[in-house]
Short mmCIF file of C-alpha atoms in Angstrom, two decimals:
data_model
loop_
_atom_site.label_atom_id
_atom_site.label_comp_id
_atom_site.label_asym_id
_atom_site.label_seq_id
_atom_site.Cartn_x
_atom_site.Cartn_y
_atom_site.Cartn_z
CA UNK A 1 0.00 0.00 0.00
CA UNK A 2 2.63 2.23 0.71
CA UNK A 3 4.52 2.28 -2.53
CA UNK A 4 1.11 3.10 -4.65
CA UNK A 5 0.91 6.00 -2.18
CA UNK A 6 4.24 7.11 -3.00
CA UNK A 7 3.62 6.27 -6.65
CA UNK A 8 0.74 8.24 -6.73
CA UNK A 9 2.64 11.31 -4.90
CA UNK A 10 5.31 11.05 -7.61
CA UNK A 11 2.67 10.89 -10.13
CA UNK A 12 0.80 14.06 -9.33
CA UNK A 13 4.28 16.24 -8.38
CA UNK A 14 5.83 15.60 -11.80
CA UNK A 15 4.26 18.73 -13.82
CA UNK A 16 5.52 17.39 -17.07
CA UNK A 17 3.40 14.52 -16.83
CA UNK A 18 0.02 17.10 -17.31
CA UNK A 19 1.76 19.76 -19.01
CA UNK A 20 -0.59 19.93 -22.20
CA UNK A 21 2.07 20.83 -25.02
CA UNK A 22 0.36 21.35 -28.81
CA UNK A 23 1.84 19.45 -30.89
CA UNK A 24 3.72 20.97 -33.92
CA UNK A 25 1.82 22.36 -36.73
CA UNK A 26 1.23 20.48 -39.83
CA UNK A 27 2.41 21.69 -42.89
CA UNK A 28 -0.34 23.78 -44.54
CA UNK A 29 -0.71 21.04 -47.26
CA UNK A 30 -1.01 18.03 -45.59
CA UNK A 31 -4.83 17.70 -44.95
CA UNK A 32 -6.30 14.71 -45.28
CA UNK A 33 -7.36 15.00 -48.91
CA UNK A 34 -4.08 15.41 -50.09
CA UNK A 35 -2.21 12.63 -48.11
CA UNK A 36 -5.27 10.31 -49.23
CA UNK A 37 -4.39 11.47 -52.99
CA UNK A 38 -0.99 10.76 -52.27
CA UNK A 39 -1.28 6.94 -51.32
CA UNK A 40 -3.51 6.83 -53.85
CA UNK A 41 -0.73 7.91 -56.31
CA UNK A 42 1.82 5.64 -54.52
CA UNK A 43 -0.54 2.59 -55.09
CA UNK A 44 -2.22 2.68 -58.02
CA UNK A 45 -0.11 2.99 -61.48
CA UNK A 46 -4.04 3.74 -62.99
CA UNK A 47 -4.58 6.80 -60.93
CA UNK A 48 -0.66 8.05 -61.66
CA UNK A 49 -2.21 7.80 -65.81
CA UNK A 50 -4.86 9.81 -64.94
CA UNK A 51 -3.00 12.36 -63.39
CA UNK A 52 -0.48 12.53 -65.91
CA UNK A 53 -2.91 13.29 -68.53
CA UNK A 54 -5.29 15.69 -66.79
CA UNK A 55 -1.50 17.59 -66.12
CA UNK A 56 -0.64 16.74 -69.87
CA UNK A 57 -4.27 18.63 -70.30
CA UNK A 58 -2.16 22.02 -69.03
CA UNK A 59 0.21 24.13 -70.26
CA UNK A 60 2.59 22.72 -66.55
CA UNK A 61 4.66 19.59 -69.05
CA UNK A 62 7.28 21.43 -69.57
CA UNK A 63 7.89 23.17 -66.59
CA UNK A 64 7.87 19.58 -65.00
CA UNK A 65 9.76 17.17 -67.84
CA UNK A 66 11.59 19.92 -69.83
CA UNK A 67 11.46 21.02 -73.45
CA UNK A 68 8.45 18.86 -75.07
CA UNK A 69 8.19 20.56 -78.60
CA UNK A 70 7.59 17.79 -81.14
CA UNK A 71 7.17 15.24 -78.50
CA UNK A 72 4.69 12.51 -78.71
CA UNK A 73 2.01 12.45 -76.09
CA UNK A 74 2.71 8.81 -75.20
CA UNK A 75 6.11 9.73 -74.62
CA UNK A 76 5.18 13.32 -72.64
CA UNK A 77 2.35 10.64 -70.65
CA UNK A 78 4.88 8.49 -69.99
CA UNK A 79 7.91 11.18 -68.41
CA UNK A 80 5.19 12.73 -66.30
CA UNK A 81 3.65 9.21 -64.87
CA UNK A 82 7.70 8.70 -63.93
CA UNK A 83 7.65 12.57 -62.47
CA UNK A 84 4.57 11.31 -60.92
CA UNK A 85 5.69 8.15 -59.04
CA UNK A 86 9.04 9.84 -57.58
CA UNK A 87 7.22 13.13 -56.72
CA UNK A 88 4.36 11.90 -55.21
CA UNK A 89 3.25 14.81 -52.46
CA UNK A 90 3.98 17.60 -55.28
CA UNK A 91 2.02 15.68 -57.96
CA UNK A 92 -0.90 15.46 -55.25
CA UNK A 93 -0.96 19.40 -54.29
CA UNK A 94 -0.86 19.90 -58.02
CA UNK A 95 -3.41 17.42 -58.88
CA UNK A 96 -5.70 19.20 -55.76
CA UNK A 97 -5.16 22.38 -57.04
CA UNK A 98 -6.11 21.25 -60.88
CA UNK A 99 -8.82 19.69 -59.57
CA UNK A 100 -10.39 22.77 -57.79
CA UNK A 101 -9.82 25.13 -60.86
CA UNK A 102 -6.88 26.87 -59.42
CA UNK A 103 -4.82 25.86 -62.58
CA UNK A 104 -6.16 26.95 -66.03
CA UNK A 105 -6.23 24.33 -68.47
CA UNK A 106 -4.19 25.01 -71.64
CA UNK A 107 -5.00 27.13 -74.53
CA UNK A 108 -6.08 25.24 -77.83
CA UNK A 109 -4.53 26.58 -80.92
CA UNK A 110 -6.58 25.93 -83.88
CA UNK A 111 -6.95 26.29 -87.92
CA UNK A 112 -10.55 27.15 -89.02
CA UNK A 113 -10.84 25.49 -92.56
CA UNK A 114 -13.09 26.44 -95.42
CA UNK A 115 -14.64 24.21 -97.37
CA UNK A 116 -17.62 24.40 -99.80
CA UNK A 117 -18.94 21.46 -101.47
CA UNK A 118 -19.57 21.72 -105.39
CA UNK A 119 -23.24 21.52 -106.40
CA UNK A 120 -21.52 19.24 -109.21
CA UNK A 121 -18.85 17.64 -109.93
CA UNK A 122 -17.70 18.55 -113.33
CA UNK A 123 -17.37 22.19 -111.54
CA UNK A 124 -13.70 21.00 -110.47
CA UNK A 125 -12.67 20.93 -114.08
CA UNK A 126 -13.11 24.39 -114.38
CA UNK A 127 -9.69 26.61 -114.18
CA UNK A 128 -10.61 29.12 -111.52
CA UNK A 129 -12.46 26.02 -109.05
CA UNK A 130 -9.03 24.53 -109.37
CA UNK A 131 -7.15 27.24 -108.55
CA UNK A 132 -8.88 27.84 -105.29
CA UNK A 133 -8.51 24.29 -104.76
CA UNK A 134 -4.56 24.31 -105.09
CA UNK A 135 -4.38 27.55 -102.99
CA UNK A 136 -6.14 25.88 -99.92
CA UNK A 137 -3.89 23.41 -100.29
CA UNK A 138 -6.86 20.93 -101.26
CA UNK A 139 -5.87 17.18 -101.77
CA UNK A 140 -9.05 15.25 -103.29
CA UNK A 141 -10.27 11.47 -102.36
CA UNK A 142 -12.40 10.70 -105.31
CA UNK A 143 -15.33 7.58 -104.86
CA UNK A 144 -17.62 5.89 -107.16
CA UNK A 145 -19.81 8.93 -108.16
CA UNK A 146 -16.74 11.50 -108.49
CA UNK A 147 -15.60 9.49 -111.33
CA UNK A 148 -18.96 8.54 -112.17
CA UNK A 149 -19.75 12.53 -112.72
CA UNK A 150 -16.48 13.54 -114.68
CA UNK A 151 -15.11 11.14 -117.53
CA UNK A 152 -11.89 9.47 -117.03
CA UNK A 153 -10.19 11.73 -120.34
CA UNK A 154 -11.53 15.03 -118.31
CA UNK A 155 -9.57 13.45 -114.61
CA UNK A 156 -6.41 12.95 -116.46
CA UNK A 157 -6.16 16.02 -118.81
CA UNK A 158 -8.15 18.50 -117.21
CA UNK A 159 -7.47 17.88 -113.58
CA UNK A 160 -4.71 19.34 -111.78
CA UNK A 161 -5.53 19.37 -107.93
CA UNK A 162 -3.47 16.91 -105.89
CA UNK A 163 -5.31 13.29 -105.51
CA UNK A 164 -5.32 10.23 -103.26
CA UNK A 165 -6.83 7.10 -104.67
#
């Protein structure tokens, strides 16, 4: 009995037993979503894909793999699931953050084409028709009513617009 009492004495006259010390902050980005994402992405080669090509989706490939100009996709997919699996808390923040908007996706470039379709076919023989044609850099897939419409003597003499087929 007389060593719980002086167990109990020591107990309650040791301060740093109750002192009530906060722990040390966590790091502003490791909430629980992002350390979930990040297993995730140390787990599953699937979800590492996914990432890769919603960050492929961005103008951010570059800045992450280097130069990519004239670069396949497979082969950009491919460096960033790598970047991915060795860089796994950075690839999570950065997935969190594309998820949530807070990264624009990239800007499409694009070519609008014309293109007008001839009421009839034997209009392509005519000199100014082709002329347009050559300048748009037209290239012409005939089928069975193109050469049905203009005679074989008028494709092979008359015709001077680039053809496949």
């Amino acid at each position: 009995m007389n060593t719980f009492l002086i167990f109990l004495f020591w107990v309650f006259s040791e301060p740093a037993l109750f002192s009530q010390t906060a722990p040390p902050p966590l790091p502003a980005f490791a909430d629980d979503e992002i350390v979930s994402i990040e297993n995730k992405l140390r787990s599953s080669l699937f979800f590492r894909g996914e990432v890769a090509d919603i960050i492929a989706g961005t103008n951010l490939p570059a800045d992450i793999i280097g130069p990519i100009e004239g670069m396949p996709y497979s082969v950009i997919r491919e460096k960033l699931i790598k970047w991915i699996e060795t860089n796994t808390m950075e690839a999570a923040r950065l997935y969190s953050a594309l998820r949530e908007g807070k990264i624009p996706p990239a800007t499409i470039k694009y070519k609008v084409m014309k293109y007008e379709l001839a009421p009839h076919f034997r209009n392509l023989i005519d000199e100014k028709v082709q002329e347009q044609l050559r300048e748009m850099n037209t290239i012409l897939v005939p089928h069975g009513s193109f050469n049905a419409y203009i005679s074989m003597k008028a494709l092979l003499d008359d015709l001077y617009v680039p053809m496949f087929g």
